[in-house]
Tab-separated table of N, CA and C in Angstrom:
chain	number	residue	atom	x	y	z
Y	371	UNK	N	27.179	2.760	4.338
Y	371	UNK	CA	26.628	1.749	3.381
Y	371	UNK	C	27.596	1.696	2.166
Y	372	UNK	N	27.836	0.443	1.692
Y	372	UNK	CA	28.762	0.363	0.570
Y	372	UNK	C	28.074	0.553	-0.732
Y	373	UNK	N	28.909	0.644	-1.790
Y	373	UNK	CA	28.397	0.907	-3.158
Y	373	UNK	C	27.455	-0.121	-3.686
Y	374	UNK	N	27.696	-1.393	-3.411
Y	374	UNK	CA	26.889	-2.486	-3.861
Y	374	UNK	C	25.414	-2.360	-3.258
Y	375	UNK	N	25.393	-2.129	-1.978
Y	375	UNK	CA	24.113	-2.076	-1.290
Y	375	UNK	C	23.294	-0.857	-1.795
Y	376	UNK	N	23.904	0.315	-1.861
Y	376	UNK	CA	23.218	1.499	-2.246
Y	376	UNK	C	22.798	1.415	-3.749
Y	377	UNK	N	23.646	0.877	-4.619
Y	377	UNK	CA	23.284	0.674	-5.995
Y	377	UNK	C	22.114	-0.266	-6.228
Y	378	UNK	N	22.137	-1.427	-5.532
Y	378	UNK	CA	21.024	-2.324	-5.658
Y	378	UNK	C	19.742	-1.706	-5.061
Y	379	UNK	N	19.850	-1.125	-3.909
Y	379	UNK	CA	18.640	-0.489	-3.349
Y	379	UNK	C	18.039	0.545	-4.255
Y	380	UNK	N	18.850	1.391	-4.873
Y	380	UNK	CA	18.390	2.406	-5.776
Y	380	UNK	C	17.760	1.827	-7.024
Y	381	UNK	N	18.461	0.878	-7.615
Y	381	UNK	CA	18.051	0.294	-8.923
Y	381	UNK	C	16.832	-0.530	-8.799
Y	382	UNK	N	16.747	-1.309	-7.705
Y	382	UNK	CA	15.546	-2.227	-7.433
Y	382	UNK	C	14.401	-1.550	-6.808
Y	383	UNK	N	14.750	-0.395	-6.098
Y	383	UNK	CA	13.633	0.299	-5.368
Y	383	UNK	C	13.241	-0.305	-3.966
Y	384	UNK	N	14.309	-0.811	-3.331
Y	384	UNK	CA	14.041	-1.362	-1.980
Y	384	UNK	C	14.866	-0.647	-0.959
Y	385	UNK	N	14.472	-0.745	0.321
Y	385	UNK	CA	15.153	-0.106	1.368
Y	385	UNK	C	16.599	-0.567	1.488
Y	386	UNK	N	17.532	0.218	1.865
Y	386	UNK	CA	18.947	-0.142	1.944
Y	386	UNK	C	19.184	-1.337	2.938
Y	387	UNK	N	18.436	-1.359	4.045
Y	387	UNK	CA	18.631	-2.473	5.000
Y	387	UNK	C	18.132	-3.787	4.360
Y	388	UNK	N	17.064	-3.781	3.597
Y	388	UNK	CA	16.589	-4.994	2.988
Y	388	UNK	C	17.577	-5.374	1.870
Y	389	UNK	N	18.106	-4.398	1.095
Y	389	UNK	CA	19.091	-4.673	0.071
Y	389	UNK	C	20.398	-5.369	0.704
Y	390	UNK	N	20.821	-4.786	1.808
Y	390	UNK	CA	22.039	-5.369	2.470
Y	390	UNK	C	21.810	-6.796	2.907
Y	391	UNK	N	20.711	-7.113	3.479
Y	391	UNK	CA	20.389	-8.472	3.985
Y	391	UNK	C	20.247	-9.403	2.802
Y	392	UNK	N	19.423	-8.938	1.788
Y	392	UNK	CA	19.140	-9.834	0.608
Y	392	UNK	C	20.460	-10.106	-0.191
Y	393	UNK	N	21.352	-9.144	-0.390
Y	393	UNK	CA	22.542	-9.355	-1.009
Y	393	UNK	C	23.450	-10.387	-0.212
Y	394	UNK	N	23.545	-10.064	1.127
Y	394	UNK	CA	24.302	-10.994	1.922
Y	394	UNK	C	23.812	-12.442	1.889
Y	395	UNK	N	22.464	-12.615	1.861
Y	395	UNK	CA	21.869	-13.937	1.764
Y	395	UNK	C	22.121	-14.553	0.393
Y	396	UNK	N	22.066	-13.802	-0.704
Y	396	UNK	CA	22.329	-14.312	-2.017
Y	396	UNK	C	23.817	-14.703	-2.132
Y	397	UNK	N	24.711	-13.887	-1.719
Y	397	UNK	CA	26.139	-14.158	-1.864
Y	397	UNK	C	26.488	-15.375	-0.938
Y	398	UNK	N	25.828	-15.485	0.197
Y	398	UNK	CA	26.034	-16.630	1.068
Y	398	UNK	C	25.572	-17.886	0.450
Y	399	UNK	N	24.444	-17.774	-0.277
Y	399	UNK	CA	23.938	-18.972	-1.001
Y	399	UNK	C	24.947	-19.376	-2.072
Y	400	UNK	N	25.431	-18.390	-2.804
Y	400	UNK	CA	26.442	-18.664	-3.897
Y	400	UNK	C	27.677	-19.312	-3.313
Y	401	UNK	N	28.056	-18.842	-2.129
Y	401	UNK	CA	29.262	-19.309	-1.502
Y	401	UNK	C	29.151	-20.821	-1.200
Y	402	UNK	N	27.898	-21.174	-0.872
Y	402	UNK	CA	27.612	-22.586	-0.518
Y	402	UNK	C	27.387	-23.453	-1.783
Y	403	UNK	N	26.793	-22.866	-2.781
Y	403	UNK	CA	26.350	-23.690	-3.906
Y	403	UNK	C	27.232	-23.609	-5.207
Y	404	UNK	N	27.925	-22.494	-5.394
Y	404	UNK	CA	28.584	-22.263	-6.666
Y	404	UNK	C	30.031	-22.896	-6.618
Y	405	UNK	N	30.625	-22.836	-7.803
Y	405	UNK	CA	32.030	-23.249	-7.946
Y	405	UNK	C	32.889	-22.492	-6.891
Y	406	UNK	N	33.532	-23.271	-6.039
Y	406	UNK	CA	34.234	-22.741	-4.878
Y	406	UNK	C	35.243	-21.662	-5.210
Y	407	UNK	N	36.127	-21.934	-6.174
Y	407	UNK	CA	37.217	-21.007	-6.499
Y	407	UNK	C	36.676	-19.741	-7.128
Y	408	UNK	N	35.736	-19.940	-8.104
Y	408	UNK	CA	35.185	-18.743	-8.795
Y	408	UNK	C	34.365	-17.807	-7.831
Y	409	UNK	N	33.587	-18.394	-7.008
Y	409	UNK	CA	32.745	-17.567	-6.118
Y	409	UNK	C	33.659	-16.882	-5.062
Y	410	UNK	N	34.678	-17.578	-4.553
Y	410	UNK	CA	35.605	-16.922	-3.616
Y	410	UNK	C	36.232	-15.701	-4.229
Y	411	UNK	N	36.671	-15.843	-5.529
Y	411	UNK	CA	37.284	-14.761	-6.238
Y	411	UNK	C	36.308	-13.595	-6.513
Y	412	UNK	N	35.098	-13.960	-6.884
Y	412	UNK	CA	34.035	-12.947	-7.063
Y	412	UNK	C	33.714	-12.152	-5.818
Y	413	UNK	N	33.463	-12.850	-4.677
Y	413	UNK	CA	33.084	-12.194	-3.443
Y	413	UNK	C	34.216	-11.303	-2.951
Y	414	UNK	N	35.526	-11.790	-3.107
Y	414	UNK	CA	36.680	-11.036	-2.651
Y	414	UNK	C	36.853	-9.781	-3.443
Y	415	UNK	N	36.442	-9.776	-4.734
Y	415	UNK	CA	36.647	-8.690	-5.675
Y	415	UNK	C	35.650	-7.556	-5.424
Y	416	UNK	N	34.518	-7.855	-4.904
Y	416	UNK	CA	33.469	-6.872	-4.692
Y	416	UNK	C	33.660	-6.106	-3.367
Y	417	UNK	N	33.911	-4.863	-3.435
Y	417	UNK	CA	34.114	-4.101	-2.127
Y	417	UNK	C	32.865	-4.290	-1.159
Y	418	UNK	N	33.204	-4.723	0.016
Y	418	UNK	CA	32.146	-4.914	1.018
Y	418	UNK	C	31.452	-6.238	1.023
Y	419	UNK	N	31.594	-7.011	-0.061
Y	419	UNK	CA	30.845	-8.305	-0.121
Y	419	UNK	C	31.240	-9.340	0.903
Y	420	UNK	N	32.580	-9.478	1.206
Y	420	UNK	CA	32.945	-10.450	2.197
Y	420	UNK	C	32.282	-10.141	3.591
Y	421	UNK	N	32.146	-8.885	3.861
Y	421	UNK	CA	31.499	-8.503	5.179
Y	421	UNK	C	30.010	-8.862	5.125
Y	422	UNK	N	29.300	-8.679	3.986
Y	422	UNK	CA	27.941	-8.966	3.875
Y	422	UNK	C	27.650	-10.420	4.044
Y	423	UNK	N	28.554	-11.257	3.390
Y	423	UNK	CA	28.489	-12.710	3.505
Y	423	UNK	C	28.657	-13.173	4.968
Y	424	UNK	N	29.659	-12.548	5.631
Y	424	UNK	CA	29.935	-12.886	7.030
Y	424	UNK	C	28.753	-12.509	7.908
Y	425	UNK	N	28.088	-11.423	7.617
Y	425	UNK	CA	26.980	-10.897	8.429
Y	425	UNK	C	25.640	-11.716	8.240
Y	426	UNK	N	25.383	-12.047	6.979
Y	426	UNK	CA	24.092	-12.650	6.685
Y	426	UNK	C	24.115	-14.096	6.127
Y	427	UNK	N	25.270	-14.752	5.938
Y	427	UNK	CA	25.351	-16.075	5.457
Y	427	UNK	C	24.551	-16.964	6.472
Y	428	UNK	N	23.664	-17.753	5.943
Y	428	UNK	CA	22.850	-18.617	6.750
Y	428	UNK	C	21.576	-18.031	7.195
Y	429	UNK	N	21.394	-16.736	6.958
Y	429	UNK	CA	20.091	-16.090	7.294
Y	429	UNK	C	19.036	-16.768	6.499
Y	430	UNK	N	18.019	-17.221	7.117
Y	430	UNK	CA	16.864	-17.785	6.381
Y	430	UNK	C	17.118	-19.248	5.951
Y	431	UNK	N	18.343	-19.709	6.184
Y	431	UNK	CA	18.646	-21.163	5.800
Y	431	UNK	C	17.841	-22.076	6.665
Y	432	UNK	N	17.354	-23.117	6.072
Y	432	UNK	CA	16.512	-24.042	6.877
Y	432	UNK	C	15.219	-23.361	7.160
Y	433	UNK	N	14.363	-23.943	7.918
Y	433	UNK	CA	13.062	-23.356	8.298
Y	433	UNK	C	12.245	-23.106	6.999
Y	434	UNK	N	11.558	-21.982	7.025
Y	434	UNK	CA	10.764	-21.675	5.834
Y	434	UNK	C	9.375	-22.333	5.802
Y	435	UNK	N	9.021	-22.993	6.958
Y	435	UNK	CA	7.771	-23.630	7.044
Y	435	UNK	C	7.595	-24.842	6.063
Y	436	UNK	N	6.396	-25.094	5.754
Y	436	UNK	CA	6.112	-26.274	4.917
Y	436	UNK	C	6.811	-26.157	3.456
Y	437	UNK	N	6.649	-24.978	2.881
Y	437	UNK	CA	7.288	-24.777	1.600
Y	437	UNK	C	8.809	-24.936	1.665
Y	438	UNK	N	9.342	-24.297	2.685
Y	438	UNK	CA	10.845	-24.410	2.878
Y	438	UNK	C	11.281	-25.838	3.048
Y	439	UNK	N	10.438	-26.557	3.783
Y	439	UNK	CA	10.765	-28.116	3.991
Y	439	UNK	C	10.676	-28.837	2.686
Y	440	UNK	N	9.633	-28.536	1.887
Y	440	UNK	CA	9.525	-29.152	0.584
Y	440	UNK	C	10.661	-28.816	-0.329
Y	441	UNK	N	10.998	-27.502	-0.347
Y	441	UNK	CA	12.122	-27.095	-1.231
Y	441	UNK	C	13.368	-27.789	-0.830
Y	442	UNK	N	13.684	-27.875	0.460
Y	442	UNK	CA	14.967	-28.497	0.870
Y	442	UNK	C	14.940	-30.013	0.565
Y	443	UNK	N	13.730	-30.548	0.584
Y	443	UNK	CA	13.685	-32.061	0.284
Y	443	UNK	C	13.966	-32.270	-1.243
Y	444	UNK	N	13.800	-31.217	-2.049
Y	444	UNK	CA	14.140	-31.252	-3.423
Y	444	UNK	C	15.485	-30.647	-3.768
Y	445	UNK	N	16.270	-30.463	-2.722
Y	445	UNK	CA	17.577	-29.981	-2.902
Y	445	UNK	C	17.754	-28.421	-2.741
Y	446	UNK	N	16.658	-27.779	-2.494
Y	446	UNK	CA	16.644	-26.420	-2.246
Y	446	UNK	C	17.096	-25.575	-3.473
Y	447	UNK	N	18.329	-25.225	-3.503
Y	447	UNK	CA	18.856	-24.531	-4.625
Y	447	UNK	C	18.233	-23.083	-4.837
Y	448	UNK	N	18.146	-22.605	-6.037
Y	448	UNK	CA	17.670	-21.327	-6.331
Y	448	UNK	C	16.250	-21.091	-5.787
Y	449	UNK	N	15.389	-22.188	-5.904
Y	449	UNK	CA	13.956	-21.949	-5.409
Y	449	UNK	C	13.986	-21.704	-3.934
Y	450	UNK	N	14.810	-22.373	-3.215
Y	450	UNK	CA	14.859	-22.200	-1.753
Y	450	UNK	C	15.310	-20.777	-1.447
Y	451	UNK	N	16.304	-20.315	-2.193
Y	451	UNK	CA	16.791	-18.963	-1.928
Y	451	UNK	C	15.704	-17.975	-2.265
Y	452	UNK	N	14.966	-18.229	-3.331
Y	452	UNK	CA	13.840	-17.320	-3.696
Y	452	UNK	C	12.841	-17.217	-2.559
Y	453	UNK	N	12.526	-18.394	-1.976
Y	453	UNK	CA	11.567	-18.451	-0.833
Y	453	UNK	C	12.131	-17.683	0.322
Y	454	UNK	N	13.408	-17.757	0.659
Y	454	UNK	CA	14.018	-17.041	1.706
Y	454	UNK	C	13.944	-15.568	1.479
Y	455	UNK	N	14.153	-15.164	0.247
Y	455	UNK	CA	14.084	-13.699	-0.055
Y	455	UNK	C	12.658	-13.191	-0.025
Y	456	UNK	N	11.742	-14.049	-0.497
Y	456	UNK	CA	10.310	-13.623	-0.365
Y	456	UNK	C	9.895	-13.462	1.050
Y	457	UNK	N	10.502	-14.291	1.981
Y	457	UNK	CA	10.148	-14.150	3.417
Y	457	UNK	C	10.709	-12.841	3.933
Y	458	UNK	N	11.610	-12.185	3.247
Y	458	UNK	CA	12.105	-10.859	3.655
Y	458	UNK	C	11.208	-9.701	3.044
Y	459	UNK	N	10.165	-10.130	2.317
Y	459	UNK	CA	9.261	-9.117	1.792
Y	459	UNK	C	9.517	-8.726	0.279
Y	460	UNK	N	10.425	-9.495	-0.326
Y	460	UNK	CA	10.726	-9.161	-1.734
Y	460	UNK	C	9.791	-9.985	-2.696
Y	461	UNK	N	9.335	-9.349	-3.779
Y	461	UNK	CA	8.593	-10.039	-4.825
Y	461	UNK	C	9.538	-10.534	-5.864
Y	462	UNK	N	8.977	-11.311	-6.805
Y	462	UNK	CA	9.809	-11.906	-7.871
Y	462	UNK	C	10.552	-10.892	-8.700
Y	463	UNK	N	9.899	-9.789	-8.996
Y	463	UNK	CA	10.517	-8.724	-9.838
Y	463	UNK	C	11.722	-8.174	-9.067
Y	464	UNK	N	11.577	-7.928	-7.785
Y	464	UNK	CA	12.652	-7.337	-6.938
Y	464	UNK	C	13.772	-8.351	-6.814
Y	465	UNK	N	13.429	-9.645	-6.650
Y	465	UNK	CA	14.492	-10.644	-6.562
Y	465	UNK	C	15.305	-10.748	-7.852
Y	466	UNK	N	14.631	-10.710	-8.982
Y	466	UNK	CA	15.325	-10.791	-10.305
Y	466	UNK	C	16.205	-9.545	-10.410
Y	467	UNK	N	15.692	-8.326	-10.066
Y	467	UNK	CA	16.416	-7.067	-10.137
Y	467	UNK	C	17.645	-7.162	-9.226
Y	468	UNK	N	17.467	-7.697	-8.013
Y	468	UNK	CA	18.567	-7.866	-7.061
Y	468	UNK	C	19.666	-8.689	-7.661
Y	469	UNK	N	19.227	-9.829	-8.207
Y	469	UNK	CA	20.226	-10.764	-8.827
Y	469	UNK	C	20.959	-10.147	-9.993
Y	470	UNK	N	20.258	-9.491	-10.916
Y	470	UNK	CA	20.887	-8.896	-12.088
Y	470	UNK	C	21.796	-7.820	-11.660
Y	471	UNK	N	21.384	-6.952	-10.755
Y	471	UNK	CA	22.215	-5.775	-10.455
Y	471	UNK	C	23.464	-6.230	-9.617
Y	472	UNK	N	23.329	-7.228	-8.757
Y	472	UNK	CA	24.412	-7.782	-8.028
Y	472	UNK	C	25.475	-8.415	-8.915
Y	473	UNK	N	24.931	-9.152	-9.920
Y	473	UNK	CA	25.872	-9.702	-10.916
Y	473	UNK	C	26.515	-8.715	-11.873
Y	474	UNK	N	25.807	-7.661	-12.126
Y	474	UNK	CA	26.406	-6.541	-12.914
Y	474	UNK	C	27.622	-5.892	-12.100
Y	475	UNK	N	27.389	-5.715	-10.881
Y	475	UNK	CA	28.497	-5.142	-10.025
Y	475	UNK	C	29.652	-6.192	-9.985
Y	476	UNK	N	29.268	-7.488	-9.831
Y	476	UNK	CA	30.288	-8.492	-9.734
Y	476	UNK	C	31.084	-8.501	-11.024
Y	477	UNK	N	30.425	-8.409	-12.138
Y	477	UNK	CA	31.156	-8.356	-13.421
Y	477	UNK	C	32.132	-7.217	-13.524
Y	478	UNK	N	31.737	-6.085	-13.017
Y	478	UNK	CA	32.610	-4.870	-13.027
Y	478	UNK	C	33.915	-5.137	-12.228
Y	479	UNK	N	33.748	-5.818	-11.102
Y	479	UNK	CA	34.934	-6.060	-10.197
Y	479	UNK	C	35.674	-7.306	-10.402
Y	480	UNK	N	34.950	-8.418	-10.728
Y	480	UNK	CA	35.568	-9.705	-10.846
Y	480	UNK	C	35.817	-10.179	-12.337
Y	481	UNK	N	35.029	-9.566	-13.260
Y	481	UNK	CA	35.179	-9.891	-14.659
Y	481	UNK	C	34.127	-10.930	-15.104
Y	482	UNK	N	33.814	-10.900	-16.396
Y	482	UNK	CA	32.816	-11.748	-16.954
Y	482	UNK	C	33.087	-13.249	-16.775
Y	483	UNK	N	34.351	-13.660	-16.970
Y	483	UNK	CA	34.682	-15.090	-16.945
Y	483	UNK	C	34.383	-15.679	-15.571
Y	484	UNK	N	34.724	-14.971	-14.478
Y	484	UNK	CA	34.541	-15.451	-13.110
Y	484	UNK	C	33.095	-15.568	-12.831
Y	485	UNK	N	32.322	-14.447	-13.168
Y	485	UNK	CA	30.875	-14.416	-12.903
Y	485	UNK	C	30.122	-15.529	-13.763
Y	486	UNK	N	30.526	-15.692	-14.963
Y	486	UNK	CA	29.918	-16.742	-15.786
Y	486	UNK	C	30.195	-18.119	-15.242
Y	487	UNK	N	31.318	-18.332	-14.630
Y	487	UNK	CA	31.679	-19.631	-13.992
Y	487	UNK	C	30.750	-19.821	-12.824
Y	488	UNK	N	30.577	-18.791	-12.023
Y	488	UNK	CA	29.721	-18.868	-10.755
Y	488	UNK	C	28.289	-19.151	-11.227
Y	489	UNK	N	27.763	-18.362	-12.190
Y	489	UNK	CA	26.355	-18.563	-12.548
Y	489	UNK	C	26.183	-19.954	-13.182
Y	490	UNK	N	27.094	-20.410	-14.100
Y	490	UNK	CA	26.963	-21.654	-14.724
Y	490	UNK	C	27.075	-22.815	-13.806
Y	491	UNK	N	27.642	-22.653	-12.610
Y	491	UNK	CA	27.787	-23.773	-11.688
Y	491	UNK	C	26.596	-23.971	-10.726
Y	492	UNK	N	25.624	-23.097	-10.894
Y	492	UNK	CA	24.360	-23.219	-10.020
Y	492	UNK	C	23.209	-23.497	-10.891
Y	493	UNK	N	22.690	-24.690	-10.818
Y	493	UNK	CA	21.488	-25.015	-11.717
Y	493	UNK	C	20.358	-24.084	-11.550
Y	494	UNK	N	19.819	-23.485	-12.641
Y	494	UNK	CA	18.656	-22.649	-12.644
Y	494	UNK	C	18.988	-21.183	-12.406
Y	495	UNK	N	20.161	-20.828	-11.987
Y	495	UNK	CA	20.495	-19.457	-11.680
Y	495	UNK	C	20.486	-18.538	-12.923
Y	496	UNK	N	20.932	-19.070	-14.074
Y	496	UNK	CA	21.122	-18.231	-15.218
Y	496	UNK	C	19.745	-17.564	-15.685
Y	497	UNK	N	18.642	-18.217	-15.369
Y	497	UNK	CA	17.342	-17.616	-15.803
Y	497	UNK	C	16.994	-16.396	-14.955
Y	498	UNK	N	17.717	-16.093	-13.851
Y	498	UNK	CA	17.406	-14.919	-13.057
Y	498	UNK	C	18.430	-13.822	-13.191
Y	499	UNK	N	19.523	-14.088	-13.859
Y	499	UNK	CA	20.611	-13.082	-14.012
Y	499	UNK	C	20.916	-12.897	-15.498
């Protein structure tokens, strides 16, 4: 298990396998939605992150029942990601903790400027990180 997964699991209080999948889903979402150059730099800088994106990118995308359908009709975005993470058994507090801790690790490896560009390029993300 890599540093990012174990650190998020410990800090948020979730199982490592849930942490791994949730981080992969979140980074995959960012790869699809955020500033392309900045997110590529960020993901590449975090040890193990490219593998998590490759393994879980697209997990939970689409589907989501009625609420997922409604969210995607409104563009999806951060709310759709939240719904996907909730379907993995995470509560709002855990999702916020996951986002904050993942971005803290990203800042350590990719720097504030890169992470700020990523966060600023996704509408509504800044309120969670």
